[in-house]
Amino acid sequence: QAEDGIRDVERSRGLGDVYKRQVLIGGGTTRIGDPSGKDKTRKILNEEEIEKMDEISISNNQMPWYQDNQSLTKLASLNIRSLAKHIEDIKADHALLKSDIICLTETWLSPDNYLDYGIEGYKIFLNSVGHGKGIVVYAKSPFLHVLNSNGDGFQITKVASEKMDVICIYRSQCGQVNQMIHQLLSVLTPHKQTYICGDFNIYQRDENKHAIFEFFHKNNASFHILGGNKYKIYLGLLLL
């Protein structure tokens, strides 16, 4: 998720450091001021002030992410660190649920886990391989599951529509990079718009020399780092 969310304080269970900092909204000045007359800071607004407030209000100036625009495909990628622990947080995140596709890594689900982790309005595609690993992709129509392709320390899940492919990757810290790149090449559709997202577990100091980035540069991919810190890059979004 590439932008801050607004969380319902009462319903939120908290995802800790998984989410970016949340914004809490409340209080403020109202049209009628403070009916009790005790709070003098909440003055009664005149019509001109009300018009100015309306012009800059979030409701009247929504970011593209919150607008209903059928020409846009909204993709969110997040390291969930246990789907079982955070499925209710996902369902309560109104910003995240604006996505057409939600790619979650580190689901920590075992292959024989048949509990229902569905979200209304989304198809669910699981790639479960056990503790500390795994992928789940939630996708709205017209996206369908194409394949799971796993290897030594990494998982790959691909979904697609007629015009676009989306590939989610989770690579453990010791995952075999060359094998992962080989399998990634094998699932790419030539000359088709492709977005790749996920958690590659790459230290930022290795950004310029890591084999994954060499692969992206060699294939003329445009990529953006969406999250991380000075030690580690968590999420990459790429357009091939």
PDB file of C-alpha atoms in Angstrom:
ATOM      1  CA  GLN A   1       0.000   0.000   0.000  1.00  0.00           C
ATOM      2  CA  ALA A   2       1.727   3.102  -1.237  1.00  0.00           C
ATOM      3  CA  GLU A   3      -0.061   5.705   0.830  1.00  0.00           C
ATOM      4  CA  ASP A   4      -1.094   6.297   4.427  1.00  0.00           C
ATOM      5  CA  GLY A   5      -4.405   4.840   5.556  1.00  0.00           C
ATOM      6  CA  ILE A   6      -7.140   6.219   7.770  1.00  0.00           C
ATOM      7  CA  ARG A   7      -8.053   3.722  10.417  1.00  0.00           C
ATOM      8  CA  ASP A   8     -11.269   3.283  12.352  1.00  0.00           C
ATOM      9  CA  VAL A   9     -10.037   3.600  15.963  1.00  0.00           C
ATOM     10  CA  GLU A  10     -12.754   1.422  17.444  1.00  0.00           C
ATOM     11  CA  ARG A  11     -12.414  -1.476  14.994  1.00  0.00           C
ATOM     12  CA  SER A  12      -8.662  -1.445  14.506  1.00  0.00           C
ATOM     13  CA  ARG A  13      -6.623  -4.323  15.954  1.00  0.00           C
ATOM     14  CA  GLY A  14      -3.303  -2.929  14.760  1.00  0.00           C
ATOM     15  CA  LEU A  15      -0.719  -4.368  12.396  1.00  0.00           C
ATOM     16  CA  GLY A  16       2.276  -2.868  14.175  1.00  0.00           C
ATOM     17  CA  ASP A  17       5.153  -2.059  11.867  1.00  0.00           C
ATOM     18  CA  VAL A  18       3.478  -3.768   8.918  1.00  0.00           C
ATOM     19  CA  TYR A  19       1.460  -0.661   8.083  1.00  0.00           C
ATOM     20  CA  LYS A  20       2.826   2.788   7.485  1.00  0.00           C
ATOM     21  CA  ARG A  21       1.894   5.393  10.075  1.00  0.00           C
ATOM     22  CA  GLN A  22      -1.866   5.786  10.324  1.00  0.00           C
ATOM     23  CA  VAL A  23      -3.724   9.088  10.456  1.00  0.00           C
ATOM     24  CA  LEU A  24      -6.470   9.650  12.995  1.00  0.00           C
ATOM     25  CA  ILE A  25      -9.070  12.292  12.199  1.00  0.00           C
ATOM     26  CA  GLY A  26     -11.509  13.857  14.647  1.00  0.00           C
ATOM     27  CA  GLY A  27     -12.694  17.027  16.372  1.00  0.00           C
ATOM     28  CA  GLY A  28     -12.432  20.289  14.466  1.00  0.00           C
ATOM     29  CA  THR A  29     -14.723  23.204  13.746  1.00  0.00           C
ATOM     30  CA  THR A  30     -18.365  22.643  12.886  1.00  0.00           C
ATOM     31  CA  ARG A  31     -21.085  24.670  11.219  1.00  0.00           C
ATOM     32  CA  ILE A  32     -22.914  25.117  14.516  1.00  0.00           C
ATOM     33  CA  GLY A  33     -19.873  25.449  16.775  1.00  0.00           C
ATOM     34  CA  ASP A  34     -20.052  23.893  20.217  1.00  0.00           C
ATOM     35  CA  PRO A  35     -23.741  23.575  21.153  1.00  0.00           C
ATOM     36  CA  SER A  36     -22.843  23.627  24.852  1.00  0.00           C
ATOM     37  CA  GLY A  37     -21.036  26.929  24.483  1.00  0.00           C
ATOM     38  CA  LYS A  38     -18.118  25.621  26.564  1.00  0.00           C
ATOM     39  CA  ASP A  39     -15.571  25.262  23.759  1.00  0.00           C
ATOM     40  CA  LYS A  40     -14.917  28.758  22.384  1.00  0.00           C
ATOM     41  CA  THR A  41     -12.367  27.401  19.842  1.00  0.00           C
ATOM     42  CA  ARG A  42     -15.205  25.769  17.883  1.00  0.00           C
ATOM     43  CA  LYS A  43     -16.731  28.940  16.514  1.00  0.00           C
ATOM     44  CA  ILE A  44     -19.807  29.185  14.329  1.00  0.00           C
ATOM     45  CA  LEU A  45     -18.802  29.486  10.647  1.00  0.00           C
ATOM     46  CA  ASN A  46     -20.285  32.004   8.261  1.00  0.00           C
ATOM     47  CA  GLU A  47     -21.282  31.014   4.706  1.00  0.00           C
ATOM     48  CA  GLU A  48     -17.992  32.219   3.170  1.00  0.00           C
ATOM     49  CA  GLU A  49     -15.933  30.174   5.630  1.00  0.00           C
ATOM     50  CA  ILE A  50     -18.112  27.128   4.989  1.00  0.00           C
ATOM     51  CA  GLU A  51     -17.534  27.428   1.225  1.00  0.00           C
ATOM     52  CA  LYS A  52     -13.757  27.626   1.763  1.00  0.00           C
ATOM     53  CA  MET A  53     -13.867  24.520   3.977  1.00  0.00           C
ATOM     54  CA  ASP A  54     -15.859  22.667   1.314  1.00  0.00           C
ATOM     55  CA  GLU A  55     -13.307  23.573  -1.381  1.00  0.00           C
ATOM     56  CA  ILE A  56     -10.439  21.928   0.519  1.00  0.00           C
ATOM     57  CA  SER A  57     -12.358  19.057   2.105  1.00  0.00           C
ATOM     58  CA  ILE A  58     -11.155  15.495   1.565  1.00  0.00           C
ATOM     59  CA  SER A  59     -14.661  14.475   0.451  1.00  0.00           C
ATOM     60  CA  ASN A  60     -14.541  16.918  -2.472  1.00  0.00           C
ATOM     61  CA  ASN A  61     -10.875  16.346  -3.353  1.00  0.00           C
ATOM     62  CA  GLN A  62     -10.364  12.603  -3.228  1.00  0.00           C
ATOM     63  CA  MET A  63      -7.038  11.150  -4.330  1.00  0.00           C
ATOM     64  CA  PRO A  64      -7.183   8.821  -7.365  1.00  0.00           C
ATOM     65  CA  TRP A  65      -6.806   5.828  -5.029  1.00  0.00           C
ATOM     66  CA  TYR A  66     -10.223   6.522  -3.452  1.00  0.00           C
ATOM     67  CA  GLN A  67     -12.037   7.384  -6.683  1.00  0.00           C
ATOM     68  CA  ASP A  68     -14.163   4.850  -8.534  1.00  0.00           C
ATOM     69  CA  ASN A  69     -12.369   4.824 -11.879  1.00  0.00           C
ATOM     70  CA  GLN A  70     -12.794   1.732 -14.022  1.00  0.00           C
ATOM     71  CA  SER A  71      -9.828   2.729 -16.203  1.00  0.00           C
ATOM     72  CA  LEU A  72      -7.394   2.323 -13.287  1.00  0.00           C
ATOM     73  CA  THR A  73      -6.131  -0.930 -11.779  1.00  0.00           C
ATOM     74  CA  LYS A  74      -5.204  -0.467  -8.112  1.00  0.00           C
ATOM     75  CA  LEU A  75      -2.572  -2.833  -6.773  1.00  0.00           C
ATOM     76  CA  ALA A  76      -1.545  -3.132  -3.115  1.00  0.00           C
ATOM     77  CA  SER A  77       1.395  -5.183  -1.828  1.00  0.00           C
ATOM     78  CA  LEU A  78       2.040  -5.837   1.851  1.00  0.00           C
ATOM     79  CA  ASN A  79       4.080  -8.125   4.107  1.00  0.00           C
ATOM     80  CA  ILE A  80       1.337  -9.382   6.413  1.00  0.00           C
ATOM     81  CA  ARG A  81       3.438 -11.484   8.844  1.00  0.00           C
ATOM     82  CA  SER A  82       0.685 -14.043   9.495  1.00  0.00           C
ATOM     83  CA  LEU A  83      -2.630 -13.896   7.686  1.00  0.00           C
ATOM     84  CA  ALA A  84      -4.381 -15.695  10.542  1.00  0.00           C
ATOM     85  CA  LYS A  85      -3.414 -12.920  12.970  1.00  0.00           C
ATOM     86  CA  HIS A  86      -4.265 -10.024  10.658  1.00  0.00           C
ATOM     87  CA  ILE A  87      -7.163 -11.074   8.431  1.00  0.00           C
ATOM     88  CA  GLU A  88      -9.608  -8.945  10.473  1.00  0.00           C
ATOM     89  CA  ASP A  89      -7.296  -5.929  10.116  1.00  0.00           C
ATOM     90  CA  ILE A  90      -7.293  -6.402   6.345  1.00  0.00           C
ATOM     91  CA  LYS A  91     -11.086  -6.598   6.275  1.00  0.00           C
ATOM     92  CA  ALA A  92     -11.332  -3.377   8.344  1.00  0.00           C
ATOM     93  CA  ASP A  93      -8.872  -1.355   6.246  1.00  0.00           C
ATOM     94  CA  HIS A  94     -11.066   0.743   3.951  1.00  0.00           C
ATOM     95  CA  ALA A  95      -8.077   2.169   2.045  1.00  0.00           C
ATOM     96  CA  LEU A  96      -6.636  -1.286   1.324  1.00  0.00           C
ATOM     97  CA  LEU A  97     -10.033  -2.551   0.169  1.00  0.00           C
ATOM     98  CA  LYS A  98     -10.046   0.065  -2.592  1.00  0.00           C
ATOM     99  CA  SER A  99      -7.512  -2.206  -4.330  1.00  0.00           C
ATOM    100  CA  ASP A 100      -8.420  -4.342  -7.312  1.00  0.00           C
ATOM    101  CA  ILE A 101      -5.586  -6.709  -6.363  1.00  0.00           C
ATOM    102  CA  ILE A 102      -4.121  -7.255  -2.881  1.00  0.00           C
ATOM    103  CA  CYS A 103      -0.852  -9.223  -2.730  1.00  0.00           C
ATOM    104  CA  LEU A 104       0.151 -10.377   0.757  1.00  0.00           C
ATOM    105  CA  THR A 105       3.425 -12.104   1.597  1.00  0.00           C
ATOM    106  CA  GLU A 106       4.555 -14.072   4.668  1.00  0.00           C
ATOM    107  CA  THR A 107       1.094 -15.535   5.195  1.00  0.00           C
ATOM    108  CA  TRP A 108       2.529 -18.254   7.477  1.00  0.00           C
ATOM    109  CA  LEU A 109      -0.141 -20.753   6.398  1.00  0.00           C
ATOM    110  CA  SER A 110       0.489 -24.468   6.063  1.00  0.00           C
ATOM    111  CA  PRO A 111      -0.581 -26.246   2.845  1.00  0.00           C
ATOM    112  CA  ASP A 112      -3.246 -28.212   4.752  1.00  0.00           C
ATOM    113  CA  ASN A 113      -4.839 -25.098   6.269  1.00  0.00           C
ATOM    114  CA  TYR A 114      -8.404 -24.977   4.924  1.00  0.00           C
ATOM    115  CA  LEU A 115      -9.800 -22.186   7.100  1.00  0.00           C
ATOM    116  CA  ASP A 116     -11.770 -19.477   5.304  1.00  0.00           C
ATOM    117  CA  TYR A 117      -9.663 -16.369   4.728  1.00  0.00           C
ATOM    118  CA  GLY A 118     -11.885 -14.974   2.001  1.00  0.00           C
ATOM    119  CA  ILE A 119     -12.796 -11.297   1.630  1.00  0.00           C
ATOM    120  CA  GLU A 120     -16.151 -10.290   0.172  1.00  0.00           C
ATOM    121  CA  GLY A 121     -15.863  -9.116  -3.428  1.00  0.00           C
ATOM    122  CA  TYR A 122     -12.494 -10.816  -4.047  1.00  0.00           C
ATOM    123  CA  LYS A 123     -11.368 -14.161  -5.379  1.00  0.00           C
ATOM    124  CA  ILE A 124      -8.668 -15.704  -3.173  1.00  0.00           C
ATOM    125  CA  PHE A 125      -5.556 -17.486  -4.489  1.00  0.00           C
ATOM    126  CA  LEU A 126      -3.358 -19.163  -1.877  1.00  0.00           C
ATOM    127  CA  ASN A 127       0.270 -20.242  -2.192  1.00  0.00           C
ATOM    128  CA  SER A 128       0.836 -21.712   1.271  1.00  0.00           C
ATOM    129  CA  VAL A 129       4.145 -23.332   2.223  1.00  0.00           C
ATOM    130  CA  GLY A 130       4.396 -22.996   5.997  1.00  0.00           C
ATOM    131  CA  HIS A 131       5.696 -20.792   8.798  1.00  0.00           C
ATOM    132  CA  GLY A 132       7.415 -17.537   7.804  1.00  0.00           C
ATOM    133  CA  LYS A 133       6.641 -17.928   4.102  1.00  0.00           C
ATOM    134  CA  GLY A 134       3.773 -17.968   1.630  1.00  0.00           C
ATOM    135  CA  ILE A 135       1.610 -15.720  -0.530  1.00  0.00           C
ATOM    136  CA  VAL A 136      -2.066 -14.920  -0.873  1.00  0.00           C
ATOM    137  CA  VAL A 137      -3.494 -12.830  -3.689  1.00  0.00           C
ATOM    138  CA  TYR A 138      -6.979 -11.323  -3.486  1.00  0.00           C
ATOM    139  CA  ALA A 139      -8.237 -10.237  -6.896  1.00  0.00           C
ATOM    140  CA  LYS A 140     -11.386  -8.743  -8.346  1.00  0.00           C
ATOM    141  CA  SER A 141     -12.739  -9.620 -11.781  1.00  0.00           C
ATOM    142  CA  PRO A 142     -11.435  -9.942 -14.478  1.00  0.00           C
ATOM    143  CA  PHE A 143      -8.197 -11.225 -12.860  1.00  0.00           C
ATOM    144  CA  LEU A 144      -7.785 -14.990 -12.606  1.00  0.00           C
ATOM    145  CA  HIS A 145      -5.143 -17.259 -11.094  1.00  0.00           C
ATOM    146  CA  VAL A 146      -2.560 -18.484 -13.597  1.00  0.00           C
ATOM    147  CA  LEU A 147       0.031 -20.394 -11.555  1.00  0.00           C
ATOM    148  CA  ASN A 148       2.146 -20.886  -8.435  1.00  0.00           C
ATOM    149  CA  SER A 149       5.847 -21.538  -9.030  1.00  0.00           C
ATOM    150  CA  ASN A 150       7.954 -22.216  -5.931  1.00  0.00           C
ATOM    151  CA  GLY A 151      11.589 -23.023  -5.323  1.00  0.00           C
ATOM    152  CA  ASP A 152      14.286 -23.114  -2.684  1.00  0.00           C
ATOM    153  CA  GLY A 153      13.370 -20.242  -0.357  1.00  0.00           C
ATOM    154  CA  PHE A 154      10.939 -18.388  -2.622  1.00  0.00           C
ATOM    155  CA  GLN A 155       7.353 -18.420  -3.849  1.00  0.00           C
ATOM    156  CA  ILE A 156       5.843 -16.920  -7.013  1.00  0.00           C
ATOM    157  CA  THR A 157       2.125 -16.414  -7.709  1.00  0.00           C
ATOM    158  CA  LYS A 158       0.796 -15.049 -11.005  1.00  0.00           C
ATOM    159  CA  VAL A 159      -2.667 -13.661 -11.756  1.00  0.00           C
ATOM    160  CA  ALA A 160      -3.752 -12.163 -15.054  1.00  0.00           C
ATOM    161  CA  SER A 161      -6.407 -10.360 -17.031  1.00  0.00           C
ATOM    162  CA  GLU A 162      -6.540 -10.122 -20.803  1.00  0.00           C
ATOM    163  CA  LYS A 163      -4.381  -6.970 -20.796  1.00  0.00           C
ATOM    164  CA  MET A 164      -2.210  -7.274 -17.697  1.00  0.00           C
ATOM    165  CA  ASP A 165      -0.195  -9.777 -15.630  1.00  0.00           C
ATOM    166  CA  VAL A 166       0.525  -9.345 -11.921  1.00  0.00           C
ATOM    167  CA  ILE A 167       3.247 -11.446 -10.294  1.00  0.00           C
ATOM    168  CA  CYS A 168       3.770 -11.553  -6.543  1.00  0.00           C
ATOM    169  CA  ILE A 169       7.060 -12.857  -5.141  1.00  0.00           C
ATOM    170  CA  TYR A 170       8.195 -13.700  -1.647  1.00  0.00           C
ATOM    171  CA  ARG A 171      11.881 -14.505  -1.214  1.00  0.00           C
ATOM    172  CA  SER A 172      13.274 -15.592   2.143  1.00  0.00           C
ATOM    173  CA  GLN A 173      16.585 -14.084   3.204  1.00  0.00           C
ATOM    174  CA  CYS A 174      18.478 -17.168   2.040  1.00  0.00           C
ATOM    175  CA  GLY A 175      16.293 -17.857  -1.000  1.00  0.00           C
ATOM    176  CA  GLN A 176      18.146 -18.968  -4.128  1.00  0.00           C
ATOM    177  CA  VAL A 177      18.289 -15.834  -6.290  1.00  0.00           C
ATOM    178  CA  ASN A 178      19.442 -17.377  -9.570  1.00  0.00           C
ATOM    179  CA  GLN A 179      16.822 -20.121  -9.398  1.00  0.00           C
ATOM    180  CA  MET A 180      14.145 -17.523  -8.602  1.00  0.00           C
ATOM    181  CA  ILE A 181      15.161 -15.373 -11.597  1.00  0.00           C
ATOM    182  CA  HIS A 182      15.150 -18.451 -13.857  1.00  0.00           C
ATOM    183  CA  GLN A 183      11.616 -19.374 -12.743  1.00  0.00           C
ATOM    184  CA  LEU A 184      10.466 -15.763 -13.023  1.00  0.00           C
ATOM    185  CA  LEU A 185      11.662 -15.685 -16.636  1.00  0.00           C
ATOM    186  CA  SER A 186       9.745 -18.881 -17.326  1.00  0.00           C
ATOM    187  CA  VAL A 187       6.413 -17.390 -16.193  1.00  0.00           C
ATOM    188  CA  LEU A 188       6.691 -14.007 -17.955  1.00  0.00           C
ATOM    189  CA  THR A 189       4.460 -13.387 -20.952  1.00  0.00           C
ATOM    190  CA  PRO A 190       6.488 -11.590 -23.667  1.00  0.00           C
ATOM    191  CA  HIS A 191       5.232  -8.160 -24.752  1.00  0.00           C
ATOM    192  CA  LYS A 192       2.493  -8.027 -22.119  1.00  0.00           C
ATOM    193  CA  GLN A 193       2.160  -5.339 -19.466  1.00  0.00           C
ATOM    194  CA  THR A 194       3.460  -6.966 -16.278  1.00  0.00           C
ATOM    195  CA  TYR A 195       3.645  -5.727 -12.702  1.00  0.00           C
ATOM    196  CA  ILE A 196       5.859  -7.514 -10.207  1.00  0.00           C
ATOM    197  CA  CYS A 197       5.510  -6.863  -6.492  1.00  0.00           C
ATOM    198  CA  GLY A 198       6.463  -8.513  -3.227  1.00  0.00           C
ATOM    199  CA  ASP A 199       9.126  -8.850  -0.586  1.00  0.00           C
ATOM    200  CA  PHE A 200      12.577  -9.710  -1.932  1.00  0.00           C
ATOM    201  CA  ASN A 201      14.542  -9.467   1.348  1.00  0.00           C
ATOM    202  CA  ILE A 202      17.361  -7.430  -0.156  1.00  0.00           C
ATOM    203  CA  TYR A 203      19.627  -5.251   1.956  1.00  0.00           C
ATOM    204  CA  GLN A 204      19.642  -1.676   0.700  1.00  0.00           C
ATOM    205  CA  ARG A 205      23.434  -1.581   0.607  1.00  0.00           C
ATOM    206  CA  ASP A 206      23.231  -4.295  -2.075  1.00  0.00           C
ATOM    207  CA  GLU A 207      20.696  -2.443  -4.201  1.00  0.00           C
ATOM    208  CA  ASN A 208      23.048  -1.522  -7.045  1.00  0.00           C
ATOM    209  CA  LYS A 209      24.853  -4.859  -7.332  1.00  0.00           C
ATOM    210  CA  HIS A 210      22.247  -7.462  -6.376  1.00  0.00           C
ATOM    211  CA  ALA A 211      21.448 -10.012  -9.079  1.00  0.00           C
ATOM    212  CA  ILE A 212      17.732  -9.208  -8.896  1.00  0.00           C
ATOM    213  CA  PHE A 213      18.339  -5.566  -9.777  1.00  0.00           C
ATOM    214  CA  GLU A 214      20.814  -6.556 -12.485  1.00  0.00           C
ATOM    215  CA  PHE A 215      18.041  -8.704 -13.955  1.00  0.00           C
ATOM    216  CA  PHE A 216      15.573  -5.813 -13.892  1.00  0.00           C
ATOM    217  CA  HIS A 217      18.047  -3.406 -15.471  1.00  0.00           C
ATOM    218  CA  LYS A 218      18.939  -5.923 -18.177  1.00  0.00           C
ATOM    219  CA  ASN A 219      15.260  -6.317 -19.069  1.00  0.00           C
ATOM    220  CA  ASN A 220      14.635  -2.538 -19.132  1.00  0.00           C
ATOM    221  CA  ALA A 221      12.262  -2.697 -16.172  1.00  0.00           C
ATOM    222  CA  SER A 222      11.126   0.492 -14.497  1.00  0.00           C
ATOM    223  CA  PHE A 223      11.097  -0.118 -10.753  1.00  0.00           C
ATOM    224  CA  HIS A 224      10.279   1.775  -7.583  1.00  0.00           C
ATOM    225  CA  ILE A 225      11.065   0.922  -3.976  1.00  0.00           C
ATOM    226  CA  LEU A 226       7.809   1.364  -2.051  1.00  0.00           C
ATOM    227  CA  GLY A 227       8.944   0.495   1.459  1.00  0.00           C
ATOM    228  CA  GLY A 228      11.828  -0.449   3.706  1.00  0.00           C
ATOM    229  CA  ASN A 229      14.495   1.108   5.883  1.00  0.00           C
ATOM    230  CA  LYS A 230      18.226   1.815   5.717  1.00  0.00           C
ATOM    231  CA  TYR A 231      19.017  -1.878   6.173  1.00  0.00           C
ATOM    232  CA  LYS A 232      16.475  -3.711   4.108  1.00  0.00           C
ATOM    233  CA  ILE A 233      14.194  -3.235   1.104  1.00  0.00           C
ATOM    234  CA  TYR A 234      10.817  -4.823   1.703  1.00  0.00           C
ATOM    235  CA  LEU A 235       8.715  -4.063  -1.345  1.00  0.00           C
ATOM    236  CA  GLY A 236       9.468  -3.490  -4.988  1.00  0.00           C
ATOM    237  CA  LEU A 237       6.991  -2.666  -7.745  1.00  0.00           C
ATOM    238  CA  LEU A 238       8.172  -3.169 -11.300  1.00  0.00           C
ATOM    239  CA  LEU A 239       6.786  -2.614 -14.749  1.00  0.00           C
ATOM    240  CA  LEU A 240       8.193  -4.791 -17.527  1.00  0.00           C
TER     241      LEU A 240
END
